[in-house]
Short mmCIF file of C-alpha atoms in Angstrom, two decimals:
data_model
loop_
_atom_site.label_atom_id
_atom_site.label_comp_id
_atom_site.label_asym_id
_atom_site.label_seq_id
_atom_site.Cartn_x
_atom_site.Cartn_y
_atom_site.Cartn_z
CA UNK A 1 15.50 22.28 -144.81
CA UNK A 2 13.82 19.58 -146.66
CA UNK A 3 15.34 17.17 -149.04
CA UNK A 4 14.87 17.74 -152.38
CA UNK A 5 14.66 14.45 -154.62
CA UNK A 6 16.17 16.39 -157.35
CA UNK A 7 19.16 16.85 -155.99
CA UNK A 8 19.77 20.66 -156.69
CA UNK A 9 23.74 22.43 -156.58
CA UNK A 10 25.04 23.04 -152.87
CA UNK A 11 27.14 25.74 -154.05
CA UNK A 12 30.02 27.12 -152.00
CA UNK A 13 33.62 26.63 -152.53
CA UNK A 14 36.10 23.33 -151.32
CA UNK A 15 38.28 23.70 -149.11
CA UNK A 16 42.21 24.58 -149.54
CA UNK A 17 42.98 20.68 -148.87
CA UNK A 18 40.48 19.21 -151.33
CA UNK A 19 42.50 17.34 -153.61
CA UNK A 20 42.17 18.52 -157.39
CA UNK A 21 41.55 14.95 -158.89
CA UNK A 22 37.44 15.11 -159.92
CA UNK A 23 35.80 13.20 -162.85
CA UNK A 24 35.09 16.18 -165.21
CA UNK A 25 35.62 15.57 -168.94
CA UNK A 26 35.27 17.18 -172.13
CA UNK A 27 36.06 15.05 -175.51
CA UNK A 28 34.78 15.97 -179.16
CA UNK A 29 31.78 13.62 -178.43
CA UNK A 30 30.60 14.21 -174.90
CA UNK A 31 31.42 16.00 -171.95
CA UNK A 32 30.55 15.55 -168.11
CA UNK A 33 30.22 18.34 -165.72
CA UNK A 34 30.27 16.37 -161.91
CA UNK A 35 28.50 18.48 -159.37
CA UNK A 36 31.28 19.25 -157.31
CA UNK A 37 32.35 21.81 -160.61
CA UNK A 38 29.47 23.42 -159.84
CA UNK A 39 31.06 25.48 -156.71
CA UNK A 40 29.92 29.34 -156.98
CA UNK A 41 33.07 30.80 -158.49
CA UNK A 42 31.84 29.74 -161.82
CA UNK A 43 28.16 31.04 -161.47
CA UNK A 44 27.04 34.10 -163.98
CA UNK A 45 25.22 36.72 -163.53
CA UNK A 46 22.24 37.75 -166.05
CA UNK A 47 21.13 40.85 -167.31
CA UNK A 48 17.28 42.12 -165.74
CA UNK A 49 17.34 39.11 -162.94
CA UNK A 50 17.83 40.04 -159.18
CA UNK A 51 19.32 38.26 -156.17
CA UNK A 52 19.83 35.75 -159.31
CA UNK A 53 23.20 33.17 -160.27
CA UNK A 54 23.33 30.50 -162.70
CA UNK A 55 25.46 27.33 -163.86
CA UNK A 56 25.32 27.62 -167.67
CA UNK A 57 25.92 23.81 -168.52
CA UNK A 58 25.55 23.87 -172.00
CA UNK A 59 25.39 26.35 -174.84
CA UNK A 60 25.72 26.54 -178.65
CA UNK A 61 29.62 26.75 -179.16
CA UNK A 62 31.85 25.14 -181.89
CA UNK A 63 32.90 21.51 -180.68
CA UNK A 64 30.00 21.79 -178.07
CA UNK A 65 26.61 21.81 -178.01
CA UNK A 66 24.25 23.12 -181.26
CA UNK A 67 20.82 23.05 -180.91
CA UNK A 68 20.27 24.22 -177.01
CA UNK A 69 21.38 26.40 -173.59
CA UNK A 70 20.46 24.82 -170.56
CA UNK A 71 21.04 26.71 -167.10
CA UNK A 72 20.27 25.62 -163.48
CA UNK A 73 19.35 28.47 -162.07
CA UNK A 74 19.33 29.76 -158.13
CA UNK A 75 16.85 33.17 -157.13
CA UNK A 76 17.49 34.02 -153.40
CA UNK A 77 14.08 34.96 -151.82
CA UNK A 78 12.27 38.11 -153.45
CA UNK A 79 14.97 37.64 -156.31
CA UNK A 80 13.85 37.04 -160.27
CA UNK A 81 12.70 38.88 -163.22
CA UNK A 82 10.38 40.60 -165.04
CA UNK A 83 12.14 40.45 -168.41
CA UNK A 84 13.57 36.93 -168.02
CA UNK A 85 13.86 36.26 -172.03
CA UNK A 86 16.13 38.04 -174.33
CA UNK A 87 15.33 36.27 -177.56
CA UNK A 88 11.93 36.25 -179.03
CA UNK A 89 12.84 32.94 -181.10
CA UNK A 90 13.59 31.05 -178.26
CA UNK A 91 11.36 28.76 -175.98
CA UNK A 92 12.26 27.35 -172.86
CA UNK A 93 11.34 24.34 -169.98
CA UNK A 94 11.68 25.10 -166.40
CA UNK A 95 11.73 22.30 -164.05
CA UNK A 96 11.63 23.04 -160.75
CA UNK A 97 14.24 20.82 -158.39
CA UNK A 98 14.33 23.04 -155.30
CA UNK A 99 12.05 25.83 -153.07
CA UNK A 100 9.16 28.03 -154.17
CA UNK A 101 7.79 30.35 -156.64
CA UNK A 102 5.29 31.67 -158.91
CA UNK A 103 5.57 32.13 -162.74
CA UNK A 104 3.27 34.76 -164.64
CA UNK A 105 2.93 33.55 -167.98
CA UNK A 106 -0.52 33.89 -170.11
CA UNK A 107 -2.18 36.28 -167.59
CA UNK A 108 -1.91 33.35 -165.47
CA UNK A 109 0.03 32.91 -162.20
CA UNK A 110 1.29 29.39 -161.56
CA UNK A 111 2.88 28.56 -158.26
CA UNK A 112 5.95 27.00 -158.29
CA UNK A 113 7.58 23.75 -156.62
CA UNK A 114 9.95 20.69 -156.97
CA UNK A 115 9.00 18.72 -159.88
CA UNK A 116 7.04 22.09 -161.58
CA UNK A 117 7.08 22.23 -165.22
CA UNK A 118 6.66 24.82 -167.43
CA UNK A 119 6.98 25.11 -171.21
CA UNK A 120 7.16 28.52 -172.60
CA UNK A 121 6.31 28.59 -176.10
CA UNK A 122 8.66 31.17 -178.31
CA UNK A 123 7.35 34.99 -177.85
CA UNK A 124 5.87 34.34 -174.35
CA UNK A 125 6.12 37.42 -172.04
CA UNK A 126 6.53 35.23 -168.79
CA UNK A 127 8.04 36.44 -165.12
CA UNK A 128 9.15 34.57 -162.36
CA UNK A 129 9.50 35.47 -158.63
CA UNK A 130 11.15 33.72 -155.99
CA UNK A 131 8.00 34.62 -153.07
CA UNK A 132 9.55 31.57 -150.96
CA UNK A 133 11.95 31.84 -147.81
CA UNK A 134 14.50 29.42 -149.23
CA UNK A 135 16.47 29.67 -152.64
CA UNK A 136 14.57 28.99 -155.80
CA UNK A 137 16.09 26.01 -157.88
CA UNK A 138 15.49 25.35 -161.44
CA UNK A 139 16.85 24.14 -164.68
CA UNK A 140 16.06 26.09 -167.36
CA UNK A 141 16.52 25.00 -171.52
CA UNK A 142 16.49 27.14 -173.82
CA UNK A 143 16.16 26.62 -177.61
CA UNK A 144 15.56 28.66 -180.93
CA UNK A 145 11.77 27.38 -182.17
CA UNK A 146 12.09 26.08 -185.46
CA UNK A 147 8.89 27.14 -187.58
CA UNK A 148 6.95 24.64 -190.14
CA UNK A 149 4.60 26.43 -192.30
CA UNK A 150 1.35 24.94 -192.53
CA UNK A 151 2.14 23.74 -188.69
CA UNK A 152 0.43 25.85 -185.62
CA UNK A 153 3.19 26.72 -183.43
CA UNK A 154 3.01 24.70 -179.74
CA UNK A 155 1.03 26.90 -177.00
CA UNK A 156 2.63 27.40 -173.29
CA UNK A 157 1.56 24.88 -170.14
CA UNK A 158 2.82 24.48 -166.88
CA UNK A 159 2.04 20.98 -165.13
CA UNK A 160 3.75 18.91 -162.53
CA UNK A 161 5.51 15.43 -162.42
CA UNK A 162 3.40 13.65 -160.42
CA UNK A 163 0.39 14.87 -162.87
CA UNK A 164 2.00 12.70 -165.85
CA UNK A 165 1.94 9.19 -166.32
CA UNK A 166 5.38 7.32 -166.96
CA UNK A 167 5.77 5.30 -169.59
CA UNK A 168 7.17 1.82 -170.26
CA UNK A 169 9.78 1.26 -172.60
CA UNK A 170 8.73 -1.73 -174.26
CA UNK A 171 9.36 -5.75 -172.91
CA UNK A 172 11.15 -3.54 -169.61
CA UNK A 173 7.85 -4.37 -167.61
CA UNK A 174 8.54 -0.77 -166.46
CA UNK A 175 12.39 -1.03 -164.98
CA UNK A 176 12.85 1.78 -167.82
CA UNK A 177 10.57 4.11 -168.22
CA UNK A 178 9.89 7.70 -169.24
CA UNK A 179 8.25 11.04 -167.93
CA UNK A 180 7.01 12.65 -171.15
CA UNK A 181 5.43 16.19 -171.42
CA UNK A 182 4.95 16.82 -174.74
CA UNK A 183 3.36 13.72 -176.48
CA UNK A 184 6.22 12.25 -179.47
CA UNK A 185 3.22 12.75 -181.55
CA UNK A 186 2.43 16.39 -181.18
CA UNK A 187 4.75 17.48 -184.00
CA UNK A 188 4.74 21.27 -183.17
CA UNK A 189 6.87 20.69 -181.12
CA UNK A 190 11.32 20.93 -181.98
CA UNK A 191 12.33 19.96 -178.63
CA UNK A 192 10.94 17.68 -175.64
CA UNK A 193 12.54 17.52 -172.06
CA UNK A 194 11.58 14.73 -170.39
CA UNK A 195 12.52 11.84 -167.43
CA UNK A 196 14.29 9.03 -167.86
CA UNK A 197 13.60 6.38 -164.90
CA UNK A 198 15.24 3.58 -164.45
CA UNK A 199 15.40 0.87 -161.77
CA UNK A 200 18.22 -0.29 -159.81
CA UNK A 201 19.54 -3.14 -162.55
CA UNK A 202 17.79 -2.11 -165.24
CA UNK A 203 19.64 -0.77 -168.22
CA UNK A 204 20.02 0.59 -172.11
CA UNK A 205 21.15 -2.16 -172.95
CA UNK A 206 22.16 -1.11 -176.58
CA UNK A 207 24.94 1.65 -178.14
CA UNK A 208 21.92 4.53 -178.88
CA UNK A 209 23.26 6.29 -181.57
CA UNK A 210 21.18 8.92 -182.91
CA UNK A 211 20.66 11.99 -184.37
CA UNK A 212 19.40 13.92 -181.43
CA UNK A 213 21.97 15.86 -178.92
CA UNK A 214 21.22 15.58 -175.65
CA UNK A 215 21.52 17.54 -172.48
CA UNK A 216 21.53 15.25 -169.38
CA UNK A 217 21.04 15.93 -165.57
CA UNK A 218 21.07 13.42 -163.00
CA UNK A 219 18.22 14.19 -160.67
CA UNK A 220 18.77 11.06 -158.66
CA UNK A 221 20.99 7.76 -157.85
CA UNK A 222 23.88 6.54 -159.83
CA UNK A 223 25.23 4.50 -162.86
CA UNK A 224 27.77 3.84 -165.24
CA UNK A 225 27.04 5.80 -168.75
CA UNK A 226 28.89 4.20 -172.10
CA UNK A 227 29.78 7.65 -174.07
CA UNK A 228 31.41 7.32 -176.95
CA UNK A 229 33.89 5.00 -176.30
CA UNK A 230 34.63 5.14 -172.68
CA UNK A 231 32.45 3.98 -169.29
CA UNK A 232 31.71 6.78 -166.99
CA UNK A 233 30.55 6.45 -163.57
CA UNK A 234 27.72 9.39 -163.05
CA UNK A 235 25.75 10.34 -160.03
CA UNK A 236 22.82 12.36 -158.62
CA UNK A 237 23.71 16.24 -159.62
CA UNK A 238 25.80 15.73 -162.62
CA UNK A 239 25.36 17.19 -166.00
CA UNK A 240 26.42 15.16 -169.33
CA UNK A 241 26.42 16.49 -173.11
CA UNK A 242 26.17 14.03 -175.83
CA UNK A 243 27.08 15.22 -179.64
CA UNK A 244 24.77 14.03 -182.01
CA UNK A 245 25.62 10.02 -182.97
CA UNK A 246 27.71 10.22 -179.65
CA UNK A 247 27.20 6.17 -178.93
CA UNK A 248 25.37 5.88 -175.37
CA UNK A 249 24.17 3.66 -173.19
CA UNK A 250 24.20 2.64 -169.21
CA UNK A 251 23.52 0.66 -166.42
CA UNK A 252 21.93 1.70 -163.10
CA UNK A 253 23.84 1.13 -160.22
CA UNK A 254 21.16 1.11 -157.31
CA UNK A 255 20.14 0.94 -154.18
CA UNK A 256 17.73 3.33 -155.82
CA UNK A 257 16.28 4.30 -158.91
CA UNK A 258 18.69 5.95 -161.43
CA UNK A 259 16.59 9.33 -162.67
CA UNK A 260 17.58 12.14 -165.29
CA UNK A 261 16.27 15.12 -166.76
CA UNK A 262 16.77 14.97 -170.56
CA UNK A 263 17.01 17.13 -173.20
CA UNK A 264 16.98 16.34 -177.01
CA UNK A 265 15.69 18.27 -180.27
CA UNK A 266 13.22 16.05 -182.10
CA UNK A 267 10.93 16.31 -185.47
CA UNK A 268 12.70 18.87 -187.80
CA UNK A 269 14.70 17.82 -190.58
CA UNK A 270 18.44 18.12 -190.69
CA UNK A 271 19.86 21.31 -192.00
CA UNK A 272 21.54 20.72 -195.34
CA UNK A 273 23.59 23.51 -195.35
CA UNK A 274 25.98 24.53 -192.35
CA UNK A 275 26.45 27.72 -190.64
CA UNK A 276 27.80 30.69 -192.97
CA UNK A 277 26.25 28.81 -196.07
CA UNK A 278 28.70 26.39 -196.55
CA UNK A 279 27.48 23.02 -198.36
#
């Protein structure tokens, strides 16, 4: 089978002598979900999807994460669904990391492969078929679309990594850059997922600390992350949540580039009341 640069979940169980001792972590602030937790005794099943498990990383829960779901998903050949979306507020990113496909969305069909990207705006009757020979991996985010009046609401695409341009943070000469979508300027839009690069070295070199949560999966290479008030070494296949202000920052460790799937919620304002009403 070929590599996959996205470094999608193995699976399977370890061993009776594998010692228990792993890196996973869950504070008030952040949490981090190594990719050895992600054997297949804690896969779920879902409702109207065939020959179909899934790693729920993340999902709204008190002390967890608010604004966002996010899944990696795995459809055995001839496996997926036809009613793949529950909620008709939500709207969802796939990103492809593993094997073959084809998504009907639109009255379109879009083949699917690693680095594949599909938005799916909210109310989008979309399917997806694995019509591969190998397992179908994919992340999948899912978030409640927050309406503006007097703003259109953002229209479904599919596109592929190599099709979009990275971009430079600035006075990095490129060491740190990111994949973007959805352009920061298109304010329809409530979420983006997009991918961080960064090269062997380079680093954030500052405590972000923000309002956005994010959802993090390490498609490639290695670092050590600042979260909150600890250093955390992270690697190719792990998953990290970061609260909202959750202080964050890293350096890549080489011999490659350090890469990562990202999730935040962007240009809404805050909700002044909480959950229930309260003030």
């Amino acid at each position: 089978m070929t590599h996959s640069p996205y470094n999608p979940p193995s699976g399977g169980l370890p061993g009776q002598t594998s010692l228990m001792t792993g890196r996973a972590v869950f504070t008030e602030a952040y949490a981090v979900i190594p990719h050895g937790v992600m054997s297949d005794i804690v896969t779920s099943a879902l409702p109207f999807w065939t020959g179909t498990k899934a790693w729920i990383l993340a999902r709204p829960l008190s002390g967890f994460a608010e604004t966002f779901a996010q899944y990696l998903m795995e459809v055995a050949p001839g496996g997926g669904s036809a009613q793949p979306e529950p909620d008709p507020t939500a709207q969802g990113v796939l990103f492809v990391v593993d094997g073959q496909g084809s998504l009907e969305a639109e009255g379109g069909t879009h083949p699917l492969r690693p680095g594949s990207y599909a938005y799916l705006a909210p109310g989008t009757a979309w399917s997806l078929r694995n019509d591969g020979a190998t397992p179908l991996r994919f992340h999948w985010v899912r978030k409640v679309f927050e309406p503006v009046p007097g703003l259109e609401a953002p229209t479904t695409f599919v596109t592929h990594e190599s099709a979009v341009e990275p971009v430079g943070m600035v006075g990095t000469e490129g060491a740190w850059a990111t994949t973007r979508f959805v352009s920061p300027e298109d304010l329809r839009h409530d979420m983006h997922v997009n991918i961080v690069t960064l090269r062997p070295g380079a680093s954030i070199p500052f405590e972000e600390t923000h309002i956005m949560e994010h959802g993090l999966f390490i498609l490639e290479g290695k670092a050590v992350y600042r979260l909150n008030r600890d250093w955390v070494e992270v690697e190719a296949g792990d998953f990290l949540w970061l609260r909202a202000y959750c202080p964050q920052a890293c350096y890549a460790g080489g011999p490659g580039p350090f890469r990562y799937l990202l999730y935040k919620d962007v240009n809404r304002h805050p909700a002044l009341r909480l959950q229930g009403g309260a003030r």
